[in-house]
mmCIF file with all atom_site columns, C-alpha atoms in Angstrom:
data_model
loop_
_atom_site.group_PDB
_atom_site.id
_atom_site.type_symbol
_atom_site.label_atom_id
_atom_site.label_alt_id
_atom_site.label_comp_id
_atom_site.label_asym_id
_atom_site.label_entity_id
_atom_site.label_seq_id
_atom_site.pdbx_PDB_ins_code
_atom_site.Cartn_x
_atom_site.Cartn_y
_atom_site.Cartn_z
_atom_site.occupancy
_atom_site.B_iso_or_equiv
_atom_site.pdbx_formal_charge
_atom_site.auth_seq_id
_atom_site.auth_comp_id
_atom_site.auth_asym_id
_atom_site.auth_atom_id
_atom_site.pdbx_PDB_model_num
ATOM 1   C CA . UNK U 1 1   ? 4.322   -13.989 -12.059 1.00 0.00 ? 1   UNK U CA 1
ATOM 2   C CA . UNK U 1 2   ? 3.245   -11.364 -10.318 1.00 0.00 ? 2   UNK U CA 1
ATOM 3   C CA . UNK U 1 3   ? 6.750   -10.089 -9.171  1.00 0.00 ? 3   UNK U CA 1
ATOM 4   C CA . UNK U 1 4   ? 8.329   -9.952  -12.823 1.00 0.00 ? 4   UNK U CA 1
ATOM 5   C CA . UNK U 1 5   ? 5.144   -8.075  -14.205 1.00 0.00 ? 5   UNK U CA 1
ATOM 6   C CA . UNK U 1 6   ? 4.857   -4.996  -11.342 1.00 0.00 ? 6   UNK U CA 1
ATOM 7   C CA . UNK U 1 7   ? 8.846   -4.877  -11.917 1.00 0.00 ? 7   UNK U CA 1
ATOM 8   C CA . UNK U 1 8   ? 8.522   -4.938  -15.613 1.00 0.00 ? 8   UNK U CA 1
ATOM 9   C CA . UNK U 1 9   ? 5.455   -2.688  -15.538 1.00 0.00 ? 9   UNK U CA 1
ATOM 10  C CA . UNK U 1 10  ? 7.329   -0.088  -13.532 1.00 0.00 ? 10  UNK U CA 1
ATOM 11  C CA . UNK U 1 11  ? 10.661  0.386   -15.662 1.00 0.00 ? 11  UNK U CA 1
ATOM 12  C CA . UNK U 1 12  ? 8.243   0.449   -18.829 1.00 0.00 ? 12  UNK U CA 1
ATOM 13  C CA . UNK U 1 13  ? 6.263   3.412   -16.806 1.00 0.00 ? 13  UNK U CA 1
ATOM 14  C CA . UNK U 1 14  ? 9.368   5.154   -15.695 1.00 0.00 ? 14  UNK U CA 1
ATOM 15  C CA . UNK U 1 15  ? 10.635  5.340   -19.038 1.00 0.00 ? 15  UNK U CA 1
ATOM 16  C CA . UNK U 1 16  ? 7.532   6.601   -20.246 1.00 0.00 ? 16  UNK U CA 1
ATOM 17  C CA . UNK U 1 17  ? 7.483   9.437   -17.705 1.00 0.00 ? 17  UNK U CA 1
ATOM 18  C CA . UNK U 1 18  ? 10.942  9.972   -17.926 1.00 0.00 ? 18  UNK U CA 1
ATOM 19  C CA . UNK U 1 19  ? 10.726  11.081  -21.653 1.00 0.00 ? 19  UNK U CA 1
ATOM 20  C CA . UNK U 1 20  ? 7.684   12.998  -21.045 1.00 0.00 ? 20  UNK U CA 1
ATOM 21  C CA . UNK U 1 21  ? 9.604   14.785  -18.901 1.00 0.00 ? 21  UNK U CA 1
ATOM 22  C CA . UNK U 1 22  ? 12.944  15.674  -19.808 1.00 0.00 ? 22  UNK U CA 1
ATOM 23  C CA . UNK U 1 23  ? 10.737  16.191  -23.665 1.00 0.00 ? 23  UNK U CA 1
ATOM 24  C CA . UNK U 1 24  ? 8.940   18.774  -21.943 1.00 0.00 ? 24  UNK U CA 1
ATOM 25  C CA . UNK U 1 25  ? 5.725   17.297  -22.543 1.00 0.00 ? 25  UNK U CA 1
ATOM 26  C CA . UNK U 1 26  ? 4.174   16.769  -19.194 1.00 0.00 ? 26  UNK U CA 1
ATOM 27  C CA . UNK U 1 27  ? 3.676   19.256  -16.328 1.00 0.00 ? 27  UNK U CA 1
ATOM 28  C CA . UNK U 1 28  ? 5.672   18.366  -13.083 1.00 0.00 ? 28  UNK U CA 1
ATOM 29  C CA . UNK U 1 29  ? 2.110   17.746  -12.038 1.00 0.00 ? 29  UNK U CA 1
ATOM 30  C CA . UNK U 1 30  ? 1.545   15.391  -14.554 1.00 0.00 ? 30  UNK U CA 1
ATOM 31  C CA . UNK U 1 31  ? 5.135   13.766  -13.910 1.00 0.00 ? 31  UNK U CA 1
ATOM 32  C CA . UNK U 1 32  ? 4.463   13.396  -10.222 1.00 0.00 ? 32  UNK U CA 1
ATOM 33  C CA . UNK U 1 33  ? 0.823   12.497  -10.659 1.00 0.00 ? 33  UNK U CA 1
ATOM 34  C CA . UNK U 1 34  ? 1.677   9.342   -13.052 1.00 0.00 ? 34  UNK U CA 1
ATOM 35  C CA . UNK U 1 35  ? 4.536   8.025   -10.645 1.00 0.00 ? 35  UNK U CA 1
ATOM 36  C CA . UNK U 1 36  ? 1.379   8.523   -8.099  1.00 0.00 ? 36  UNK U CA 1
ATOM 37  C CA . UNK U 1 37  ? -0.462  6.466   -10.160 1.00 0.00 ? 37  UNK U CA 1
ATOM 38  C CA . UNK U 1 38  ? 2.110   3.697   -10.575 1.00 0.00 ? 38  UNK U CA 1
ATOM 39  C CA . UNK U 1 39  ? 2.531   3.307   -7.298  1.00 0.00 ? 39  UNK U CA 1
ATOM 40  C CA . UNK U 1 40  ? -1.079  2.981   -6.330  1.00 0.00 ? 40  UNK U CA 1
ATOM 41  C CA . UNK U 1 41  ? -1.578  0.859   -8.910  1.00 0.00 ? 41  UNK U CA 1
ATOM 42  C CA . UNK U 1 42  ? 1.383   -1.861  -8.002  1.00 0.00 ? 42  UNK U CA 1
ATOM 43  C CA . UNK U 1 43  ? -0.025  -1.313  -4.295  1.00 0.00 ? 43  UNK U CA 1
ATOM 44  C CA . UNK U 1 44  ? -2.984  -2.659  -4.885  1.00 0.00 ? 44  UNK U CA 1
ATOM 45  C CA . UNK U 1 45  ? -2.168  -5.210  -7.684  1.00 0.00 ? 45  UNK U CA 1
ATOM 46  C CA . UNK U 1 46  ? 0.438   -6.689  -5.382  1.00 0.00 ? 46  UNK U CA 1
ATOM 47  C CA . UNK U 1 47  ? -2.681  -6.586  -2.015  1.00 0.00 ? 47  UNK U CA 1
ATOM 48  C CA . UNK U 1 48  ? -5.020  -8.591  -4.703  1.00 0.00 ? 48  UNK U CA 1
ATOM 49  C CA . UNK U 1 49  ? -2.708  -11.070 -5.325  1.00 0.00 ? 49  UNK U CA 1
ATOM 50  C CA . UNK U 1 50  ? -1.875  -11.678 -1.745  1.00 0.00 ? 50  UNK U CA 1
ATOM 51  C CA . UNK U 1 51  ? -5.877  -11.603 -0.728  1.00 0.00 ? 51  UNK U CA 1
ATOM 52  C CA . UNK U 1 52  ? -6.328  -13.971 -3.404  1.00 0.00 ? 52  UNK U CA 1
ATOM 53  C CA . UNK U 1 53  ? -3.219  -16.430 -1.817  1.00 0.00 ? 53  UNK U CA 1
ATOM 54  C CA . UNK U 1 54  ? -5.235  -15.922 1.518   1.00 0.00 ? 54  UNK U CA 1
ATOM 55  C CA . UNK U 1 55  ? -8.704  -16.542 -0.085  1.00 0.00 ? 55  UNK U CA 1
ATOM 56  C CA . UNK U 1 56  ? -7.300  -19.875 -1.642  1.00 0.00 ? 56  UNK U CA 1
ATOM 57  C CA . UNK U 1 57  ? -5.554  -20.945 1.572   1.00 0.00 ? 57  UNK U CA 1
ATOM 58  C CA . UNK U 1 58  ? -8.904  -20.294 3.392   1.00 0.00 ? 58  UNK U CA 1
ATOM 59  C CA . UNK U 1 59  ? -7.536  -17.486 5.445   1.00 0.00 ? 59  UNK U CA 1
ATOM 60  C CA . UNK U 1 60  ? -10.301 -15.311 4.093   1.00 0.00 ? 60  UNK U CA 1
ATOM 61  C CA . UNK U 1 61  ? -13.716 -15.492 1.848   1.00 0.00 ? 61  UNK U CA 1
ATOM 62  C CA . UNK U 1 62  ? -13.347 -12.883 -0.655  1.00 0.00 ? 62  UNK U CA 1
ATOM 63  C CA . UNK U 1 63  ? -16.660 -11.213 -1.714  1.00 0.00 ? 63  UNK U CA 1
ATOM 64  C CA . UNK U 1 64  ? -15.500 -11.049 -5.289  1.00 0.00 ? 64  UNK U CA 1
ATOM 65  C CA . UNK U 1 65  ? -12.209 -12.953 -6.091  1.00 0.00 ? 65  UNK U CA 1
ATOM 66  C CA . UNK U 1 66  ? -12.304 -11.246 -9.596  1.00 0.00 ? 66  UNK U CA 1
ATOM 67  C CA . UNK U 1 67  ? -11.839 -7.995  -7.728  1.00 0.00 ? 67  UNK U CA 1
ATOM 68  C CA . UNK U 1 68  ? -9.765  -9.022  -4.316  1.00 0.00 ? 68  UNK U CA 1
ATOM 69  C CA . UNK U 1 69  ? -9.449  -5.636  -2.942  1.00 0.00 ? 69  UNK U CA 1
ATOM 70  C CA . UNK U 1 70  ? -13.192 -4.726  -3.730  1.00 0.00 ? 70  UNK U CA 1
ATOM 71  C CA . UNK U 1 71  ? -14.516 -5.134  -0.125  1.00 0.00 ? 71  UNK U CA 1
ATOM 72  C CA . UNK U 1 72  ? -11.905 -6.846  1.437   1.00 0.00 ? 72  UNK U CA 1
ATOM 73  C CA . UNK U 1 73  ? -11.543 -4.606  4.791   1.00 0.00 ? 73  UNK U CA 1
ATOM 74  C CA . UNK U 1 74  ? -8.343  -3.868  4.014   1.00 0.00 ? 74  UNK U CA 1
ATOM 75  C CA . UNK U 1 75  ? -7.370  0.015   2.991   1.00 0.00 ? 75  UNK U CA 1
ATOM 76  C CA . UNK U 1 76  ? -3.806  1.226   2.615   1.00 0.00 ? 76  UNK U CA 1
ATOM 77  C CA . UNK U 1 77  ? -3.315  5.060   3.545   1.00 0.00 ? 77  UNK U CA 1
ATOM 78  C CA . UNK U 1 78  ? -0.891  6.929   1.361   1.00 0.00 ? 78  UNK U CA 1
ATOM 79  C CA . UNK U 1 79  ? 0.932   9.330   3.112   1.00 0.00 ? 79  UNK U CA 1
ATOM 80  C CA . UNK U 1 80  ? 3.443   11.771  2.530   1.00 0.00 ? 80  UNK U CA 1
ATOM 81  C CA . UNK U 1 81  ? 4.471   12.749  -1.135  1.00 0.00 ? 81  UNK U CA 1
ATOM 82  C CA . UNK U 1 82  ? 2.463   9.704   -2.016  1.00 0.00 ? 82  UNK U CA 1
ATOM 83  C CA . UNK U 1 83  ? -0.743  11.070  -0.155  1.00 0.00 ? 83  UNK U CA 1
ATOM 84  C CA . UNK U 1 84  ? -0.278  14.057  -2.361  1.00 0.00 ? 84  UNK U CA 1
ATOM 85  C CA . UNK U 1 85  ? 0.300   12.704  -5.225  1.00 0.00 ? 85  UNK U CA 1
ATOM 86  C CA . UNK U 1 86  ? 4.229   14.218  -5.231  1.00 0.00 ? 86  UNK U CA 1
ATOM 87  C CA . UNK U 1 87  ? 6.115   11.204  -5.755  1.00 0.00 ? 87  UNK U CA 1
ATOM 88  C CA . UNK U 1 88  ? 9.085   12.088  -7.373  1.00 0.00 ? 88  UNK U CA 1
ATOM 89  C CA . UNK U 1 89  ? 11.481  9.372   -9.058  1.00 0.00 ? 89  UNK U CA 1
ATOM 90  C CA . UNK U 1 90  ? 13.370  8.632   -5.758  1.00 0.00 ? 90  UNK U CA 1
ATOM 91  C CA . UNK U 1 91  ? 10.412  8.485   -3.658  1.00 0.00 ? 91  UNK U CA 1
ATOM 92  C CA . UNK U 1 92  ? 9.837   6.077   -1.156  1.00 0.00 ? 92  UNK U CA 1
ATOM 93  C CA . UNK U 1 93  ? 6.435   5.471   -0.484  1.00 0.00 ? 93  UNK U CA 1
ATOM 94  C CA . UNK U 1 94  ? 4.855   5.914   2.728   1.00 0.00 ? 94  UNK U CA 1
ATOM 95  C CA . UNK U 1 95  ? 1.746   3.595   3.745   1.00 0.00 ? 95  UNK U CA 1
ATOM 96  C CA . UNK U 1 96  ? -0.310  2.854   6.846   1.00 0.00 ? 96  UNK U CA 1
ATOM 97  C CA . UNK U 1 97  ? -2.163  -0.131  6.827   1.00 0.00 ? 97  UNK U CA 1
ATOM 98  C CA . UNK U 1 98  ? -5.570  -0.507  8.479   1.00 0.00 ? 98  UNK U CA 1
ATOM 99  C CA . UNK U 1 99  ? -8.418  -3.260  8.688   1.00 0.00 ? 99  UNK U CA 1
ATOM 100 C CA . UNK U 1 100 ? -12.051 -3.061  9.734   1.00 0.00 ? 100 UNK U CA 1
ATOM 101 C CA . UNK U 1 101 ? -13.243 -5.691  11.945  1.00 0.00 ? 101 UNK U CA 1
ATOM 102 C CA . UNK U 1 102 ? -16.877 -4.998  10.049  1.00 0.00 ? 102 UNK U CA 1
ATOM 103 C CA . UNK U 1 103 ? -15.556 -5.359  6.302   1.00 0.00 ? 103 UNK U CA 1
ATOM 104 C CA . UNK U 1 104 ? -12.591 -8.303  6.939   1.00 0.00 ? 104 UNK U CA 1
ATOM 105 C CA . UNK U 1 105 ? -14.139 -11.297 5.633   1.00 0.00 ? 105 UNK U CA 1
ATOM 106 C CA . UNK U 1 106 ? -11.991 -13.697 7.623   1.00 0.00 ? 106 UNK U CA 1
ATOM 107 C CA . UNK U 1 107 ? -12.590 -17.321 7.644   1.00 0.00 ? 107 UNK U CA 1
ATOM 108 C CA . UNK U 1 108 ? -9.280  -18.093 9.934   1.00 0.00 ? 108 UNK U CA 1
ATOM 109 C CA . UNK U 1 109 ? -8.804  -18.770 13.460  1.00 0.00 ? 109 UNK U CA 1
ATOM 110 C CA . UNK U 1 110 ? -6.037  -16.472 13.050  1.00 0.00 ? 110 UNK U CA 1
ATOM 111 C CA . UNK U 1 111 ? -7.406  -13.222 13.829  1.00 0.00 ? 111 UNK U CA 1
ATOM 112 C CA . UNK U 1 112 ? -7.339  -10.314 12.326  1.00 0.00 ? 112 UNK U CA 1
ATOM 113 C CA . UNK U 1 113 ? -4.375  -9.010  13.105  1.00 0.00 ? 113 UNK U CA 1
ATOM 114 C CA . UNK U 1 114 ? -2.218  -11.774 12.405  1.00 0.00 ? 114 UNK U CA 1
ATOM 115 C CA . UNK U 1 115 ? -3.849  -12.079 9.170   1.00 0.00 ? 115 UNK U CA 1
ATOM 116 C CA . UNK U 1 116 ? -3.411  -8.270  8.082   1.00 0.00 ? 116 UNK U CA 1
ATOM 117 C CA . UNK U 1 117 ? 0.072   -8.273  9.695   1.00 0.00 ? 117 UNK U CA 1
ATOM 118 C CA . UNK U 1 118 ? 1.413   -11.395 7.498   1.00 0.00 ? 118 UNK U CA 1
ATOM 119 C CA . UNK U 1 119 ? -0.206  -9.639  4.193   1.00 0.00 ? 119 UNK U CA 1
ATOM 120 C CA . UNK U 1 120 ? 1.771   -6.537  5.095   1.00 0.00 ? 120 UNK U CA 1
ATOM 121 C CA . UNK U 1 121 ? 5.121   -8.166  5.649   1.00 0.00 ? 121 UNK U CA 1
ATOM 122 C CA . UNK U 1 122 ? 4.038   -10.379 2.312   1.00 0.00 ? 122 UNK U CA 1
ATOM 123 C CA . UNK U 1 123 ? 3.376   -6.608  0.442   1.00 0.00 ? 123 UNK U CA 1
ATOM 124 C CA . UNK U 1 124 ? 6.723   -4.874  1.642   1.00 0.00 ? 124 UNK U CA 1
ATOM 125 C CA . UNK U 1 125 ? 8.244   -7.836  0.775   1.00 0.00 ? 125 UNK U CA 1
ATOM 126 C CA . UNK U 1 126 ? 6.972   -8.022  -2.638  1.00 0.00 ? 126 UNK U CA 1
ATOM 127 C CA . UNK U 1 127 ? 7.110   -3.905  -3.606  1.00 0.00 ? 127 UNK U CA 1
ATOM 128 C CA . UNK U 1 128 ? 10.805  -3.847  -2.266  1.00 0.00 ? 128 UNK U CA 1
ATOM 129 C CA . UNK U 1 129 ? 12.387  -7.084  -2.871  1.00 0.00 ? 129 UNK U CA 1
ATOM 130 C CA . UNK U 1 130 ? 15.151  -6.691  -5.570  1.00 0.00 ? 130 UNK U CA 1
ATOM 131 C CA . UNK U 1 131 ? 15.067  -9.428  -8.034  1.00 0.00 ? 131 UNK U CA 1
ATOM 132 C CA . UNK U 1 132 ? 17.081  -9.597  -11.412 1.00 0.00 ? 132 UNK U CA 1
ATOM 133 C CA . UNK U 1 133 ? 13.768  -7.613  -12.865 1.00 0.00 ? 133 UNK U CA 1
ATOM 134 C CA . UNK U 1 134 ? 14.597  -4.586  -10.165 1.00 0.00 ? 134 UNK U CA 1
ATOM 135 C CA . UNK U 1 135 ? 12.293  -3.761  -7.496  1.00 0.00 ? 135 UNK U CA 1
ATOM 136 C CA . UNK U 1 136 ? 9.048   -2.067  -7.434  1.00 0.00 ? 136 UNK U CA 1
ATOM 137 C CA . UNK U 1 137 ? 8.819   0.345   -4.586  1.00 0.00 ? 137 UNK U CA 1
ATOM 138 C CA . UNK U 1 138 ? 10.606  1.098   -1.726  1.00 0.00 ? 138 UNK U CA 1
ATOM 139 C CA . UNK U 1 139 ? 8.051   1.150   1.458   1.00 0.00 ? 139 UNK U CA 1
ATOM 140 C CA . UNK U 1 140 ? 7.851   2.887   4.606   1.00 0.00 ? 140 UNK U CA 1
ATOM 141 C CA . UNK U 1 141 ? 5.480   1.798   7.608   1.00 0.00 ? 141 UNK U CA 1
ATOM 142 C CA . UNK U 1 142 ? 7.158   4.413   10.216  1.00 0.00 ? 142 UNK U CA 1
ATOM 143 C CA . UNK U 1 143 ? 4.219   7.037   9.629   1.00 0.00 ? 143 UNK U CA 1
ATOM 144 C CA . UNK U 1 144 ? 1.430   4.409   11.046  1.00 0.00 ? 144 UNK U CA 1
ATOM 145 C CA . UNK U 1 145 ? 0.406   5.171   14.983  1.00 0.00 ? 145 UNK U CA 1
ATOM 146 C CA . UNK U 1 146 ? 3.441   4.935   17.471  1.00 0.00 ? 146 UNK U CA 1
ATOM 147 C CA . UNK U 1 147 ? 5.670   2.650   14.866  1.00 0.00 ? 147 UNK U CA 1
ATOM 148 C CA . UNK U 1 148 ? 8.006   1.343   17.741  1.00 0.00 ? 148 UNK U CA 1
ATOM 149 C CA . UNK U 1 149 ? 4.983   -0.306  19.350  1.00 0.00 ? 149 UNK U CA 1
ATOM 150 C CA . UNK U 1 150 ? 2.271   -1.012  17.215  1.00 0.00 ? 150 UNK U CA 1
ATOM 151 C CA . UNK U 1 151 ? 1.921   -3.833  14.424  1.00 0.00 ? 151 UNK U CA 1
ATOM 152 C CA . UNK U 1 152 ? 2.521   -3.292  10.970  1.00 0.00 ? 152 UNK U CA 1
ATOM 153 C CA . UNK U 1 153 ? -0.835  -3.319  10.257  1.00 0.00 ? 153 UNK U CA 1
ATOM 154 C CA . UNK U 1 154 ? -3.545  -2.058  12.932  1.00 0.00 ? 154 UNK U CA 1
ATOM 155 C CA . UNK U 1 155 ? -7.692  -2.121  13.134  1.00 0.00 ? 155 UNK U CA 1
ATOM 156 C CA . UNK U 1 156 ? -8.956  1.079   12.133  1.00 0.00 ? 156 UNK U CA 1
ATOM 157 C CA . UNK U 1 157 ? -10.589 1.629   15.582  1.00 0.00 ? 157 UNK U CA 1
ATOM 158 C CA . UNK U 1 158 ? -7.034  1.269   17.468  1.00 0.00 ? 158 UNK U CA 1
ATOM 159 C CA . UNK U 1 159 ? -5.760  3.911   14.639  1.00 0.00 ? 159 UNK U CA 1
ATOM 160 C CA . UNK U 1 160 ? -8.476  6.359   15.336  1.00 0.00 ? 160 UNK U CA 1
ATOM 161 C CA . UNK U 1 161 ? -8.505  5.758   19.418  1.00 0.00 ? 161 UNK U CA 1
ATOM 162 C CA . UNK U 1 162 ? -4.372  6.637   19.128  1.00 0.00 ? 162 UNK U CA 1
ATOM 163 C CA . UNK U 1 163 ? -4.991  9.689   17.068  1.00 0.00 ? 163 UNK U CA 1
ATOM 164 C CA . UNK U 1 164 ? -7.306  10.822  19.546  1.00 0.00 ? 164 UNK U CA 1
ATOM 165 C CA . UNK U 1 165 ? -6.024  10.109  22.589  1.00 0.00 ? 165 UNK U CA 1
ATOM 166 C CA . UNK U 1 166 ? -2.118  9.797   22.036  1.00 0.00 ? 166 UNK U CA 1
ATOM 167 C CA . UNK U 1 167 ? -1.414  11.024  18.777  1.00 0.00 ? 167 UNK U CA 1
ATOM 168 C CA . UNK U 1 168 ? 1.402   14.008  18.530  1.00 0.00 ? 168 UNK U CA 1
ATOM 169 C CA . UNK U 1 169 ? 0.602   16.915  17.032  1.00 0.00 ? 169 UNK U CA 1
ATOM 170 C CA . UNK U 1 170 ? 3.246   16.192  14.146  1.00 0.00 ? 170 UNK U CA 1
ATOM 171 C CA . UNK U 1 171 ? 1.486   12.515  13.237  1.00 0.00 ? 171 UNK U CA 1
ATOM 172 C CA . UNK U 1 172 ? -1.690  14.562  13.245  1.00 0.00 ? 172 UNK U CA 1
ATOM 173 C CA . UNK U 1 173 ? -0.359  17.130  10.631  1.00 0.00 ? 173 UNK U CA 1
ATOM 174 C CA . UNK U 1 174 ? 0.563   14.062  8.558   1.00 0.00 ? 174 UNK U CA 1
ATOM 175 C CA . UNK U 1 175 ? -2.749  13.336  8.068   1.00 0.00 ? 175 UNK U CA 1
ATOM 176 C CA . UNK U 1 176 ? -3.071  16.427  5.950   1.00 0.00 ? 176 UNK U CA 1
ATOM 177 C CA . UNK U 1 177 ? -1.753  14.538  3.120   1.00 0.00 ? 177 UNK U CA 1
ATOM 178 C CA . UNK U 1 178 ? -3.397  10.991  3.527   1.00 0.00 ? 178 UNK U CA 1
ATOM 179 C CA . UNK U 1 179 ? -5.769  9.683   1.091   1.00 0.00 ? 179 UNK U CA 1
ATOM 180 C CA . UNK U 1 180 ? -6.747  6.108   0.631   1.00 0.00 ? 180 UNK U CA 1
ATOM 181 C CA . UNK U 1 181 ? -4.814  4.620   -2.295  1.00 0.00 ? 181 UNK U CA 1
ATOM 182 C CA . UNK U 1 182 ? -5.463  0.701   -2.414  1.00 0.00 ? 182 UNK U CA 1
ATOM 183 C CA . UNK U 1 183 ? -7.322  -1.786  -1.039  1.00 0.00 ? 183 UNK U CA 1
ATOM 184 C CA . UNK U 1 184 ? -10.672 -1.203  0.069   1.00 0.00 ? 184 UNK U CA 1
ATOM 185 C CA . UNK U 1 185 ? -11.489 2.055   -0.281  1.00 0.00 ? 185 UNK U CA 1
ATOM 186 C CA . UNK U 1 186 ? -14.481 2.795   0.490   1.00 0.00 ? 186 UNK U CA 1
ATOM 187 C CA . UNK U 1 187 ? -13.645 1.466   4.260   1.00 0.00 ? 187 UNK U CA 1
#
């Protein structure tokens, strides 16, 4: 079960990182880097699981079922501390979920926005939901363009148009730390 495995992995890695930190074996950069790596791996694994489910339901045709996020057309940007590889033990992860119309392998009539928003909701639920095994990561999607008016996931073209024409200076500045952390990194 992906939910249980993600939570158990998080606990194991967090313990290892904490012991390495407290013992002085790792530098601060190593600690924050390891916590950031954990977040990236968890987000990519969760996204891969959800994409595989969508593939099995006939919503998309993944190019490589063994590696579901490869060439999937959905890219997830890490913002803030995650983007800068500066996560600490209590950090939430700031994400922007984008899709590339030309790379998204949809087979459903639902449309890219519907499918990508559904996957994003499921991704957040999978990462945040508290179960008897705990949670994986708290997520925040509010750094996306105009979060009060835009869907949870949006096309890369729409994001680019927003930043070029309507984006506030602070929104553009937040992009300094942005980097792709999961999904279709090439996109």
